Structure formats: structure tokens, C-alpha cells
XYZ file of C-alpha atoms in Angstrom:
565
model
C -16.192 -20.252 -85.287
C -15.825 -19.319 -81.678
C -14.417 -15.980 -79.500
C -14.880 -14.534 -76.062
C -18.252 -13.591 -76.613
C -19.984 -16.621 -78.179
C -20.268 -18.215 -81.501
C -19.506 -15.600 -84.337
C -20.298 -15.615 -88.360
C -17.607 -15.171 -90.827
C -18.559 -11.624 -92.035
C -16.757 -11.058 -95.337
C -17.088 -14.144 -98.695
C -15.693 -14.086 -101.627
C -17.708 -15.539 -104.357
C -16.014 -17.097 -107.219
C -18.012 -17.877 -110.273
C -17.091 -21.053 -112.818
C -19.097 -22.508 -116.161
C -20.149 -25.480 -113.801
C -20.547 -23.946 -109.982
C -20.392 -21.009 -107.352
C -18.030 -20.995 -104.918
C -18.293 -18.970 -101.321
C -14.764 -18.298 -99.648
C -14.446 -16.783 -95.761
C -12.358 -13.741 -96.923
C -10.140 -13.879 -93.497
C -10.767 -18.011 -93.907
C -9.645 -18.679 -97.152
C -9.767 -22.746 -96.424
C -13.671 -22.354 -95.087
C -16.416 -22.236 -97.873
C -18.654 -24.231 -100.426
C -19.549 -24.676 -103.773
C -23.038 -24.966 -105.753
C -23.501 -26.884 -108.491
C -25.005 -24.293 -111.379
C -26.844 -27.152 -113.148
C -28.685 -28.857 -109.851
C -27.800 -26.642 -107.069
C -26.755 -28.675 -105.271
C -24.271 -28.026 -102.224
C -21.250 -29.251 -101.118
C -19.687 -28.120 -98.132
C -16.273 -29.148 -99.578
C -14.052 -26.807 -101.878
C -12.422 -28.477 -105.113
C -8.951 -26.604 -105.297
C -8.658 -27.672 -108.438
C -11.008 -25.764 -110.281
C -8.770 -23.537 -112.002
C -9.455 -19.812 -112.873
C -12.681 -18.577 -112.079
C -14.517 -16.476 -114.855
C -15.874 -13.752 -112.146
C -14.650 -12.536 -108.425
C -16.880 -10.618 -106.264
C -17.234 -9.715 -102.480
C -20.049 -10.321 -100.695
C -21.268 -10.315 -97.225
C -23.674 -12.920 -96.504
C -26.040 -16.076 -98.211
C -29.398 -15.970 -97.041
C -30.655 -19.026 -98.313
C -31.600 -20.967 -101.319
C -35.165 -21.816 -102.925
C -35.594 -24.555 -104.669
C -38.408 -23.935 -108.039
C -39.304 -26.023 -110.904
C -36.207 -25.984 -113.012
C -33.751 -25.796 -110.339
C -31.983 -23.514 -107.100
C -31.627 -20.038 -106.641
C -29.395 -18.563 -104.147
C -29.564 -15.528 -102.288
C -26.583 -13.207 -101.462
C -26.119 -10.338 -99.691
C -24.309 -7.840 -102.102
C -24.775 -4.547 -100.332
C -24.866 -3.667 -96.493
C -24.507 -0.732 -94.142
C -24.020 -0.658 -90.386
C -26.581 1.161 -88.633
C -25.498 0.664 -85.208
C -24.964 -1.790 -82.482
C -27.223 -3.729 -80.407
C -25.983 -4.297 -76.649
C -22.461 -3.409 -77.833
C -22.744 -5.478 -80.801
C -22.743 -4.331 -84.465
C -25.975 -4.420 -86.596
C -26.100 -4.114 -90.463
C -28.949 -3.148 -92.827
C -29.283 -4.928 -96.205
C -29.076 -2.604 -98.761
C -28.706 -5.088 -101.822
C -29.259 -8.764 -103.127
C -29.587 -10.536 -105.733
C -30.535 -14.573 -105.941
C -27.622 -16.657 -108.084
C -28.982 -18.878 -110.636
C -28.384 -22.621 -110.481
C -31.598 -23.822 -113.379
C -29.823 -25.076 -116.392
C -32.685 -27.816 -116.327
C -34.908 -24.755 -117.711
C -34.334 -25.125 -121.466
C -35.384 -29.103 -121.008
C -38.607 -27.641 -119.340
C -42.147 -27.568 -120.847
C -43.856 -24.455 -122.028
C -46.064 -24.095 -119.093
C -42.815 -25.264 -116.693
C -41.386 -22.550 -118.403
C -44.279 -19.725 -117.890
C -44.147 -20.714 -114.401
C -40.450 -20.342 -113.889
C -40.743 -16.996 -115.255
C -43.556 -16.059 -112.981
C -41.516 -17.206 -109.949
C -38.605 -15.751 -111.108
C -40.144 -12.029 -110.946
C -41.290 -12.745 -107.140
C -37.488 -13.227 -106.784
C -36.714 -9.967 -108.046
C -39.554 -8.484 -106.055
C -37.858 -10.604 -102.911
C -34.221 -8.893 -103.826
C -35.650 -5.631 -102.810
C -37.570 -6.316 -99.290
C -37.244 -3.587 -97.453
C -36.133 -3.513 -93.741
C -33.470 -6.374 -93.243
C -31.167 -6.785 -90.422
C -28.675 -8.807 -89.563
C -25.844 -9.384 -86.820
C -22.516 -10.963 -87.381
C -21.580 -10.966 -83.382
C -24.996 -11.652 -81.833
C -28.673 -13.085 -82.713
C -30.892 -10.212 -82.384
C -33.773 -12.209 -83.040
C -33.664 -12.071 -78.955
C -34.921 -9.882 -76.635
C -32.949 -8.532 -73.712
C -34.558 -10.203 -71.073
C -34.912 -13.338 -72.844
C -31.427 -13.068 -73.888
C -30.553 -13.235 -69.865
C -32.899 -15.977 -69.020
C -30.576 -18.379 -71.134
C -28.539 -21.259 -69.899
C -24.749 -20.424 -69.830
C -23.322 -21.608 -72.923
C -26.232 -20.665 -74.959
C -24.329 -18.260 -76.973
C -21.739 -21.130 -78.153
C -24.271 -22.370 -80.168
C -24.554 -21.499 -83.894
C -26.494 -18.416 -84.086
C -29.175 -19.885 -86.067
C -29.807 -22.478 -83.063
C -29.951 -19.427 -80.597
C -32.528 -17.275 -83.100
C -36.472 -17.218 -82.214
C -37.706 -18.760 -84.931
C -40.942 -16.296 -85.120
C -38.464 -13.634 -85.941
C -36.375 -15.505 -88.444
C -37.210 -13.534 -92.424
C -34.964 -15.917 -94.147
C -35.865 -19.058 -91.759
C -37.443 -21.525 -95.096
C -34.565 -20.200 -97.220
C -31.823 -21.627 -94.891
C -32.582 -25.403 -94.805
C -30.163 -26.536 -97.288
C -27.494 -24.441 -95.220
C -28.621 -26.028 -92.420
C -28.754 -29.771 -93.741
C -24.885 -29.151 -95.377
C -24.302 -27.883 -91.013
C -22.461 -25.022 -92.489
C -23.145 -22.774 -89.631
C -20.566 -20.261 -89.660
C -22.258 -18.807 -92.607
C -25.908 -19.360 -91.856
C -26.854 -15.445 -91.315
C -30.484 -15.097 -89.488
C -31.791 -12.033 -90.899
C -34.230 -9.773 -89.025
C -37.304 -7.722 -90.794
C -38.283 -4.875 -89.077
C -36.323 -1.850 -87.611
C -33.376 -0.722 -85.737
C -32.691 2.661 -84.576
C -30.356 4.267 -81.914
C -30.423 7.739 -80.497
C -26.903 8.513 -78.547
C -27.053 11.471 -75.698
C -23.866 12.021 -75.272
C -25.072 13.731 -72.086
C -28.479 13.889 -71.388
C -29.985 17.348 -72.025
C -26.556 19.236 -72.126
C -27.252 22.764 -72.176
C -30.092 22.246 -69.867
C -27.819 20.379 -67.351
C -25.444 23.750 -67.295
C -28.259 25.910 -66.371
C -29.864 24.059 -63.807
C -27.881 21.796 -62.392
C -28.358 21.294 -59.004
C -32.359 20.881 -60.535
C -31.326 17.752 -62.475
C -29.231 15.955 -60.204
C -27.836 14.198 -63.692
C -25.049 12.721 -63.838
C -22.863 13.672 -67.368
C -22.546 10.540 -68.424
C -23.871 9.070 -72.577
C -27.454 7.875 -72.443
C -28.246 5.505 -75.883
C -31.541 4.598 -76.250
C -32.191 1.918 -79.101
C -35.254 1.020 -80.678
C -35.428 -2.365 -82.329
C -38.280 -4.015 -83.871
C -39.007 -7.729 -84.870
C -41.844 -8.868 -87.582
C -42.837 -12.196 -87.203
C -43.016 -14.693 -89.723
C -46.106 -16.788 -89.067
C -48.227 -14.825 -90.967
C -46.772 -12.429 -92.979
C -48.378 -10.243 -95.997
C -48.936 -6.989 -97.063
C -52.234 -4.804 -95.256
C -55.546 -5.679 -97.630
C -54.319 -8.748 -98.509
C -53.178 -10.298 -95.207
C -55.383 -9.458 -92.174
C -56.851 -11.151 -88.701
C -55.369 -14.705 -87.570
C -55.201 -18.349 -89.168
C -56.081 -21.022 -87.736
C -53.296 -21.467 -85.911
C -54.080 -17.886 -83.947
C -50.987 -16.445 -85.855
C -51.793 -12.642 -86.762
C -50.431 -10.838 -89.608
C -48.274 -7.474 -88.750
C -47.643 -8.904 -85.669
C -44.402 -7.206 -84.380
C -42.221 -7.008 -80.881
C -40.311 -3.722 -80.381
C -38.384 -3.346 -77.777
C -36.706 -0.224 -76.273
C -33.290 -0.683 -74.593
C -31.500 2.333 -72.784
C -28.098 1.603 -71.927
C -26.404 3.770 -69.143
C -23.544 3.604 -67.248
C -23.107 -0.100 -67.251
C -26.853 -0.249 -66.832
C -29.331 -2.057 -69.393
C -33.334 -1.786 -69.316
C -35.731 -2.784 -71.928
C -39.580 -2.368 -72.016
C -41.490 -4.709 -74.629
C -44.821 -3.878 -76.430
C -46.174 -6.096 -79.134
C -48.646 -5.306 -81.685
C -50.377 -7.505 -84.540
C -53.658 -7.362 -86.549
C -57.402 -8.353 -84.638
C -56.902 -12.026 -84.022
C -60.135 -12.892 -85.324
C -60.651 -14.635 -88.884
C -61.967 -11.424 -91.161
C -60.443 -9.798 -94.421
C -60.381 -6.898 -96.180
C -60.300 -8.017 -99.734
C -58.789 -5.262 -102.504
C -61.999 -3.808 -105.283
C -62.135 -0.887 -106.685
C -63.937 1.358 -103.770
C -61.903 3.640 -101.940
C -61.978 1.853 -98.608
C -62.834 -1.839 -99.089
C -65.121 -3.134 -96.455
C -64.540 -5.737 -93.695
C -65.910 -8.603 -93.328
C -65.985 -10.601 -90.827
C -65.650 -14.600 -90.854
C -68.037 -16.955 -89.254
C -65.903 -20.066 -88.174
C -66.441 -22.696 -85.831
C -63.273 -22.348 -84.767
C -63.742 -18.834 -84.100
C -63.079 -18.537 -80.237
C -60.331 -21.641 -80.171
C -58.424 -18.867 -82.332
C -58.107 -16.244 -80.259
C -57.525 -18.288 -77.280
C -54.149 -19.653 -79.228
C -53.224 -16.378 -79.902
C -53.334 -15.449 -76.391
C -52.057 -18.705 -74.887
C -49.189 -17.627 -76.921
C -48.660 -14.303 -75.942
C -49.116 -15.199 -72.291
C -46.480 -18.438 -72.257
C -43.816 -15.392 -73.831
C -44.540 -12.176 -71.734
C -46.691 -13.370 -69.324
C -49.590 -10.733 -67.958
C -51.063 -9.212 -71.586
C -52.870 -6.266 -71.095
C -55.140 -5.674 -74.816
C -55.747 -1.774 -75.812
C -57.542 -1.949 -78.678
C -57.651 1.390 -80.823
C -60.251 0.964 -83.286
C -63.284 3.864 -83.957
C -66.386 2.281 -82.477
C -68.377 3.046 -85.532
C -69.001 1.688 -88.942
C -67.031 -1.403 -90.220
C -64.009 -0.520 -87.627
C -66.731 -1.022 -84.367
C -68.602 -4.143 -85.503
C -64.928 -5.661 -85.599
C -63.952 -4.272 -82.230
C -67.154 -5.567 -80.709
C -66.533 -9.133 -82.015
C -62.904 -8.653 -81.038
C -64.408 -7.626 -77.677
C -66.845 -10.386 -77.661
C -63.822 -13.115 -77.730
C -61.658 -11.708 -75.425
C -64.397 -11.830 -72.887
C -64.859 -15.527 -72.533
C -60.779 -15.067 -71.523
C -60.600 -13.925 -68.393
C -57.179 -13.856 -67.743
C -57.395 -10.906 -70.199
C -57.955 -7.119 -69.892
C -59.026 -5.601 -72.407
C -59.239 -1.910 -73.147
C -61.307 -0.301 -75.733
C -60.067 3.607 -76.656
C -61.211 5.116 -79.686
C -58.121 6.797 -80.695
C -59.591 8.935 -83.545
C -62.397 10.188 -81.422
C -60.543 11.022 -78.240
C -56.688 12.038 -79.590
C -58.683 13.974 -83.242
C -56.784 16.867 -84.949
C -53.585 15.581 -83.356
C -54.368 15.899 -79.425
C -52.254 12.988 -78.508
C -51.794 14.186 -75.198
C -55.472 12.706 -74.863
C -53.504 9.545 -74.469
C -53.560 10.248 -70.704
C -57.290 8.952 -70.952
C -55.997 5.865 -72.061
C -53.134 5.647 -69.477
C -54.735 6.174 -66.661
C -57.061 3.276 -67.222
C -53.850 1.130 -67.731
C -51.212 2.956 -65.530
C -51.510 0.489 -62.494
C -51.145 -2.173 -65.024
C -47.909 -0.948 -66.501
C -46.552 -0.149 -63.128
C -46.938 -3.435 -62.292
C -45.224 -5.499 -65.489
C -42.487 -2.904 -65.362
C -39.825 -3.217 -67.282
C -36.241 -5.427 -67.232
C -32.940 -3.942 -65.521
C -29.466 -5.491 -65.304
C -26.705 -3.504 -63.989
C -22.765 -3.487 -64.717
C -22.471 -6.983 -63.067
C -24.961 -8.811 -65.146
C -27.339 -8.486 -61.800
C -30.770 -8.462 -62.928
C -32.418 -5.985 -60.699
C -35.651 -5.770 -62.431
C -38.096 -8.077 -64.678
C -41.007 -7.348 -67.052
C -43.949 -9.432 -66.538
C -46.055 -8.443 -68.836
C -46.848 -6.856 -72.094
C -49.145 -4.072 -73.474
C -50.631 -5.626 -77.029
C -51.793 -2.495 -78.921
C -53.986 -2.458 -82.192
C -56.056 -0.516 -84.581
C -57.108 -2.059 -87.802
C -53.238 -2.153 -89.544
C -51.909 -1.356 -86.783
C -49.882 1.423 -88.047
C -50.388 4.909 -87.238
C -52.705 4.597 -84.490
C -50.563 2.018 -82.759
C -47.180 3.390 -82.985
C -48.391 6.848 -81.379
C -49.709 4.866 -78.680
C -46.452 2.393 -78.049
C -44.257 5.913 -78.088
C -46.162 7.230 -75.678
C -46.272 4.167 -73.436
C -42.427 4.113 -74.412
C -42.193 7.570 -73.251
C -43.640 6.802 -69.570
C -41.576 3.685 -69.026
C -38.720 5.033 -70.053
C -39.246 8.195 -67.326
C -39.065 5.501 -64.723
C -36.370 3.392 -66.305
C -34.248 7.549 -66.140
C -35.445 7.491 -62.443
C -34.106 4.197 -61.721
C -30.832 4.646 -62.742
C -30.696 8.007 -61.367
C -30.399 9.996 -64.527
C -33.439 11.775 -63.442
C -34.762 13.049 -60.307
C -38.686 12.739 -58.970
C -39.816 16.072 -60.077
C -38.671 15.597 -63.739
C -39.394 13.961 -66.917
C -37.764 13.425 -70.688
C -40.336 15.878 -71.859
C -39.131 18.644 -69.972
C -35.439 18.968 -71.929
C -36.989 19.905 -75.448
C -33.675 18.936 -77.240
C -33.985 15.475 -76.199
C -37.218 14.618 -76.445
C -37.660 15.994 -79.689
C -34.825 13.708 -81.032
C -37.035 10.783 -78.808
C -40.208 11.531 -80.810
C -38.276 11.346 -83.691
C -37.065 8.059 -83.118
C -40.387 6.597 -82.520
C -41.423 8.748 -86.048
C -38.971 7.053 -88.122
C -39.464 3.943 -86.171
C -43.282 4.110 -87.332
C -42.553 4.979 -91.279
C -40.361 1.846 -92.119
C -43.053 -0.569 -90.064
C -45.711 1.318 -92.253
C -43.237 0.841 -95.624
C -42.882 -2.951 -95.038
C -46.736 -4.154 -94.317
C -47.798 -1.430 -97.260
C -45.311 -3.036 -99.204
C -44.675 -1.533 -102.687
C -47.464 -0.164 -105.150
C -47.600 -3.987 -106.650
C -48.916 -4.876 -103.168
C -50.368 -8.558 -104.923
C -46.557 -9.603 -106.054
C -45.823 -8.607 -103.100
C -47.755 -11.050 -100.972
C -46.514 -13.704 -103.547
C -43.472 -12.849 -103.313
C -43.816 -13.274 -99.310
C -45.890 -16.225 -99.670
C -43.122 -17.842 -101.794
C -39.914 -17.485 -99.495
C -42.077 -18.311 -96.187
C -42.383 -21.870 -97.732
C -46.581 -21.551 -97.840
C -47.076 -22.378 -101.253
C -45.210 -25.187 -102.198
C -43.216 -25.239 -105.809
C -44.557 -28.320 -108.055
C -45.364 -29.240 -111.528
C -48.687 -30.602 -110.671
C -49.951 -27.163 -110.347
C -49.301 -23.385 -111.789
C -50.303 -20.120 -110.566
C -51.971 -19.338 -113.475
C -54.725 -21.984 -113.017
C -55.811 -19.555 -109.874
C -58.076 -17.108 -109.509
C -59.692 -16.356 -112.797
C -62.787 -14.749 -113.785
C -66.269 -15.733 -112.020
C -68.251 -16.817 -115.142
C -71.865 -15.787 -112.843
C -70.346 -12.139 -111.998
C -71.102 -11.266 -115.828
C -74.578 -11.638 -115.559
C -75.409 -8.205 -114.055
C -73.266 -6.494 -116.575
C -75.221 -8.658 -119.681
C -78.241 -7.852 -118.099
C -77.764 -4.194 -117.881
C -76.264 -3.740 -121.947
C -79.064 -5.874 -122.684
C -81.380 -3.484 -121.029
C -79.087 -0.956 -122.876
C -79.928 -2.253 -126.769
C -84.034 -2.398 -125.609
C -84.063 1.140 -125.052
C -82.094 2.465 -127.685
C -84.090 0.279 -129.987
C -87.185 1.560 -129.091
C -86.193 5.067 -129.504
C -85.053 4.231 -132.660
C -88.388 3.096 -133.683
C -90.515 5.880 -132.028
C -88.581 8.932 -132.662
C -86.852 8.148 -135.740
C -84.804 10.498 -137.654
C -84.670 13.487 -136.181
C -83.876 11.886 -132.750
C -80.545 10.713 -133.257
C -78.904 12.993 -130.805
C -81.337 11.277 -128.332
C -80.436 7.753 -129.180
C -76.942 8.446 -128.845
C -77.146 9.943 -125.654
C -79.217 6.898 -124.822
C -77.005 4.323 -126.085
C -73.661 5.695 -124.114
C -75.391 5.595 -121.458
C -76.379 1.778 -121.278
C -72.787 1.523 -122.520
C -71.621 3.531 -119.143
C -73.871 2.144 -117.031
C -72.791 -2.063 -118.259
C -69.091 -1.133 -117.668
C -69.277 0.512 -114.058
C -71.660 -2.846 -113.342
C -69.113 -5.171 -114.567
C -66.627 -3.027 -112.687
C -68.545 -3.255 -109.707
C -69.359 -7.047 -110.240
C -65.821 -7.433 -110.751
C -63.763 -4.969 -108.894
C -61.911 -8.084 -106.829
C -60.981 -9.746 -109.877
C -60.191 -6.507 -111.793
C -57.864 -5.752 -108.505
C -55.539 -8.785 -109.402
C -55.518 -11.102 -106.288
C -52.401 -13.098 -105.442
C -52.114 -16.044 -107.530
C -49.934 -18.655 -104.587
C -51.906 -18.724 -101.717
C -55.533 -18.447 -100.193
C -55.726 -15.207 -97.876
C -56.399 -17.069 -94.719
């Protein structure tokens, strides 16, 4: 379905349920839909009118796909949603509910084990139903960034939205195949993880603008500034489990945010990107507070890194590395390697600013150190400008690429305050401030800015922690991405058991144990029984913290589905 503006979803279903099938009606298209078979799954982009009554009615407001496991088809709707705001005049909904529909009456002809499987899987859906920080766009593909967005071809917008979509930004990209083969595109929804936020000025520091106006030279006219951020799929995972780059140079929490102001007709956006060290290393889960990091010795080592980069560089051109990890411990052997690498590139920069050491006890105004090593280089890639004529007036040509180890805290302080100074220019541009003046000087404002960029930072931090079952999670993930492959040749429970040879430590030390209490039995007899005991709960104590300590990987629980690199 086409309007004015491009190719546009159908935005309200109604889902009829039978004994045999689903069927999903356009609400305002009551002739446009398709059913599912509930003993295959199979779809068929036709509707049977002759189905009679159906047993169950509900609205809903989106399918994001179907998975196909052992015993048959799940399908994934979108029960719940909320609009959050608009992106370049378009609206943008959150997820707040789904649920997955299921299609597997094969299930009662399945094995045992088919069955224990199916079960298995089955939780990682529920654990799927509740992904946080999903976003999706009726009107427009948001997988796109503004400048990008401009760079198309006219007619680029008449194309089903899932043909316009970056696939890199794509959640529900494995899930939509079978909506995809059926070429039911008016209801294929690309969905978006990350985060979308939008502060409105309605005029840009008000009450300051009455007091000293011929100072601000502003003109009264709303200022939105929106925040939008875009996870990437390659290599997604929850931190611990999922660190560094694959093979291919993809890095897990690797995430574009963009910041668009919108004024007066005009539109600017400045890109940053951010993702873990894009070496191979991990950070497996035990039992110590604060696993250590180890770093993997590949052959392939350096050809990583240079893919990663490649990559960046064919996308935003100029990439300008900050990395933010402490230069001691486990943190600066990494940042050395990571140093090492990006070295033998030298169309790279690379910065190295030990956040915690220089910006300690919350001094992040020590963040000048680090811009003032960069500030040419920012000045330089700029930023993207259209004005009310669709005019581009200015392009970005580069990108910062910030990270600390989860590139989390550390990172999102420094990407708001490199958000901050580009966005003083982008004010200056446009006129909406003068020479002498910056956001920072209208407290109002800019505490509503840092806010932003707060909130911003919590639901990135939510959705690579993941939830307190952080190994489901990364099944879960590892599921719906399409990287482990559903198949009766293999279960997940045949995975990561027990390491017979990590026992021996703990039978060597209860062994130990029985010796000594033995002896004292022998040697002090009677009267020494206090002794003995004493004695014997403390070989007891010290075989179960060595088995823990042997063990504390395999105690942790370690995703069943996929290996970690």
C-alpha cells in the first residue's frame, strides 16, 4: 500500500482464531490478510471466506515473524504498543507486549527427547516475548539514518519498507522470511532494538530569552532534538557472554545513535557509533566477582579488525577510534592489543583516554582533555544539514567510534558530551544561537539535554545486561538471529556438561581431607574429638570451594545453542 509519502504498513489486524488456522485481517482493509495453518504453519496469503465463526477475535498491531522448531511454527504478534514520538515527522511506536501463536500440533507425535527440546525452545520464546527496547514505524523505515536516508535514489521510499531497512539494524530480520517468501509486504513490520527519545523546546530557553534578549539573538521558534539509537544484529548477546568480534569483524554491542535537531524547516544529525574491542577475547561468567579477560590468539587476528574497520569506513567514511579503557590490569593489556592492531591501519586514529583516571569522582568536564586531542577531527567530519527545501547544506564525513570494555557507562558520557559540542554548532548554524553562547549556558535546557542522553544510556545498559537469567538470554538471542539452527540431529542438552578432569583437584583435596582426619583419629584418640571435627569440616570446606573454583564456569550455567565466538 502506497500514499504521498512512500510505501506505508497497514497499522491495525485483526486476528481471528479457528480449531484449524489463524487468520490476520487489515482492520481498515478488511479484504487484505492471511491465514496459518495451526497444524503445519504454514502460510497462505489467501483468505478462505468460508471459514465460518471464529472461536476468538482480538486486535493486534503487527506480526513480527515466525520461527520454525522441531514440532512445528510459532508466530509472533505484536499485542501491545505505545507511541513514543515521531521520527522526521513520522510516528514511532514502542512494543510493549507479544506473545508467539502456536502452530505445533505435530508435538504429541514427537519423541521424548523431541519433546524436552521443544520445551526448552519454547521458554527462549517466552524469554523473546519480553525483549526490551523495540521500535517500530508504520510510515517510515527508521532502520535509516538521516543522511543516508537523503543519499537515496528517488523512488526509494516506494519500495516495501522491509526492502528500504539496513539489514544490520533489522531485530526481527530471520523471523520475517516466511513473510517475505508469501511477498506479503504490507504487513512485514521491521522492528528496531535500541532507543528513541525526543526532547521538544517549545522555545529554546524561554525565560532566559525574556531577560536577555538582545544577548541571544534567538529566534522563538520549537527546537526538537531526538535521540535514536540502532543495535545491530551481527553479533548480538548479552555483556559476559558476548564480547570482542567474530570472524567476520562483527562486534557485539555495536550500536549507531544518531542525534537529529529539527528547526524551522531545518534538519541536522551527528552520528557516533560504538561496539565492543574488535579483537577475538571473552569474558567468560565463574563465580569471582569480576571475571577476567582473556585474550584470544588467532591467526586471523589482524584480518579481523581490518574487516571491522573496512566496514565502518565504506559507511561513515573518516573513523576516528577513542578508546576509553583504564590502562591497567586486565582492561590495559586489552587496550594495548587493541592498540597494537589498529596500528598496522593507518588510515586510523586512534585515541587512548583513560576515562576513570582522568574524569574520577565524576569530573566529566575532564572530557575537554579528550576533546581537544580530537576537536580538529570533529570539526572536520561535521555533521549533516538539509534545510526547508530538501537542500543539503552540510555532510558528515566521518564518525567518532567510542569504547570502554561494555561500552556502557563510560561510552555514553563520552558520546553526550561529543553530542553536546556538535550540537552547539549545529544551534549556531541555524542561527538559534549566537558566537558567544552555548546550550550549557540556559540551565533549563540543558538539564532536560543531559537527561536525554541519561535515559538514553539506561535502556542501552538494560538491553546488553539483559535480565538476571543473562544465559537464556543469549539463547534466546541466539535462537531468533537464526545462529543455531533447529534440528533433530542435535539437542541443547548434549552441550556443555561437566569437565570429567576439573574433579580431580576437588578429589584430591577431600582425599587429603580423610588422611588427616584419620591420623588424628589414631594419634589423639578420644579425648580429641573436638579436634577431628574441626579437622574434618575443614577438608570438607576446603574440597567444595576447590570444586567451586574448578568449576565456577560450569556452575555459572553457560548457554546451551551456540559457541561464544
Amino acid at each position: 500500500m502506497e500514499n504521498s509519502k512512500g510505501f506505508r504498513l497497514y497499522d491495525r489486524f485483526e486476528l481471528q482464531e479457528f480449531p484449524d488456522k489463524f487468520v490476520v485481517k487489515s482492520v481498515d482493509f478488511p479484504d487484505q490478510g492471511f491465514q496459518i495453518s495451526r497444524s503445519t504453519g504454514d502460510i497462505n496469503p489467501n483468505i478462505d471466506d468460508n471459514s465460518g465463526k471464529p472461536s476468538k477475535v482480538s486486535t493486534i498491531y503487527g506480526v513480527a515473524g515466525t520461527i520454525r522448531l522441531l514440532a512445528g511454527t510459532y508466530v509472533l504478534v505484536i499485542t501491545s504498543r505505545k507511541e513514543v514520538g515521531t521520527y522526521l515527522g513520522f510516528p514511532v511506536f514502542r512494543i510493549m507486549s507479544m506473545k508467539f501463536l502456536c502452530c505445533n500440533e505435530a508435538l504429541r507425535h514427537s519423541t521424548f527427547q523431541e519433546k524436552r527440546d521443544e520445551s526448552y525452545f519454547m521458554t527462549l520464546l517466552k524469554t523473546v516475548e519480553s525483549t526490551p527496547g523495540l521500535y517500530f514505524s508504520y510510515d517510515t523505515d527508521i532502520t535509516l539514518n538521516v543522511q543516508r536516508r537523503f543519499s537515496l535514489t528517488d523512488g526509494w521510499t516506494s519500495k516495501p519498507t522491509w526492502k528500504q531497512a539496513d539489514p544490520r539494524f533489522v531485530w526481527n530480520k530471520n523471523l520475517l522470511e516466511d513473510l517475505i517468501e508469501c511477498k506479503l509486504d504490507s504487513f512485514i513490520i521491521p522492528v528496531v532494538q535500541g532507543n528513541i527519545l525526543l526532547l521538544f523546546v517549545a522555545y529554546c530557553s524561554y525565560s532566559l530569552a525574556l531577560v536577555h534578549a538582545e544577548q541571544l539573538k534567538m529566534k522563538k521558534s520549537p527546537i526538537s532534538i531526538t535521540l535514536i539509537s540502532r543495535r545491530c544484529t551481527r553479533r548480538l548477546g548479552t555483556r559476559m557472554w558476548r564480547r570482542g568480534a567474530n570472524l567476520s569483524g562483527d562486534t557485539a554491542n555495536f550500536i549507531e545513535t544518531e542525534q537529529v535537531l529539527e528547526t524551522e524547516g531545518f534538519i541536522s544529525s551527528f552520528l557516533q557509533v560504538r561496539g565492543s574491542i574488535p579483537l577475538l577475547w571473552e569474558q567468560i561468567v565463574d563465580l569471582s566477582y569480576k571475571p577476567r579477560l582473556n585474550i584470544i590468539n588467532h591467526e586471523e587476528t589482524s584480518k579481523v579488525v581490518e574487516r571491522h574497520f573496512n566496514d565502518l569506513q565504506q559507511r561513515y567514511g573518516e573513523v576516528i577510534v577513542v578508546d576509553l579503557t583504564d590502562k591497567h590490569g586486565d582492561e590495559g593489556e586489552l587496550s594495548v592489543a587493541y592498540a597494537n592492531e589498529v596500528q598496522k591501519l593507518p588510515s586510523l586514529r586512534f585515541i587512548s583516554f583513560d576515562f576513570h583516571h582522568s574524569c574520577g569522582n565524576s569530573n566529566f568536564e575532564n572530557l575537554e582533555l579528550l576533546y581537544d586531542q580530537i576537536s580538529a577531527d570533529i570539526q572536520k567530519q561535521g555533521y549533516f544539514l538539509v534545510d526547508s527545501e530538501g537542500a543539503i547544506l552540510e555532510e558528515q564525513k566521518g564518525v567518532i567510534r567510542s569504547n570502554c570494555i561494555d561500552c556502557l557507562d563510560r561510552t555514553n558520557v563520552t558520546q553526550s558530551y561529543l553530542a553536546r559540542k556538535s550540537l552547539n554548532a549545529q544551534l549556531l548554524r541555524v542561527g538559534a544561537l549566537s558566537s558567544t553562547e552555548c546550550i550549557s549556558m540556559f540551565d533549563e535546557d540543558y538539564e532536560k539535554f543531559k537527561t536525554l542522553w541519561v535515559e538514553h544510556g539506561d535502556e542501552i545498559s538494560l538491553e546488553y545486561s539483559g535480565t538476571h537469567a543473562l544465559k537464556r538470554d543469549l539463547d534466546a538471542i541466539d535462537l531468533i538471529s537464526g545462529r543455531y539452527n533447529v534440528n533433530r540431529g542435535s539437542s541443547p542438552f548434549q552441550l556443555n556438561g561437566f569437565d570429567p578432569a576439573s574433579y580431580l583437584p576437588v578429589a584430591s583435596v577431600l582425599l587429603l581431607g580423610g588422611l588427616v582426619t584419620s591420623f588424628t583419629l589414631s594419634q589423639a584418640g578420644r579425648n580429641a574429638q573436638q579436634f577431628v571435627s574441626t579437622v574434618l569440616w575443614a577438608g570438607l570446606t576446603a574440597g567444595v570451594m576447590a570444586m567451586v573454583k574448578a568449576n565456577g564456569r560450569q556452575l555459572c550455567c553457560r548457554p546451551r545453542l551456540c559457541a561464544l565466538l
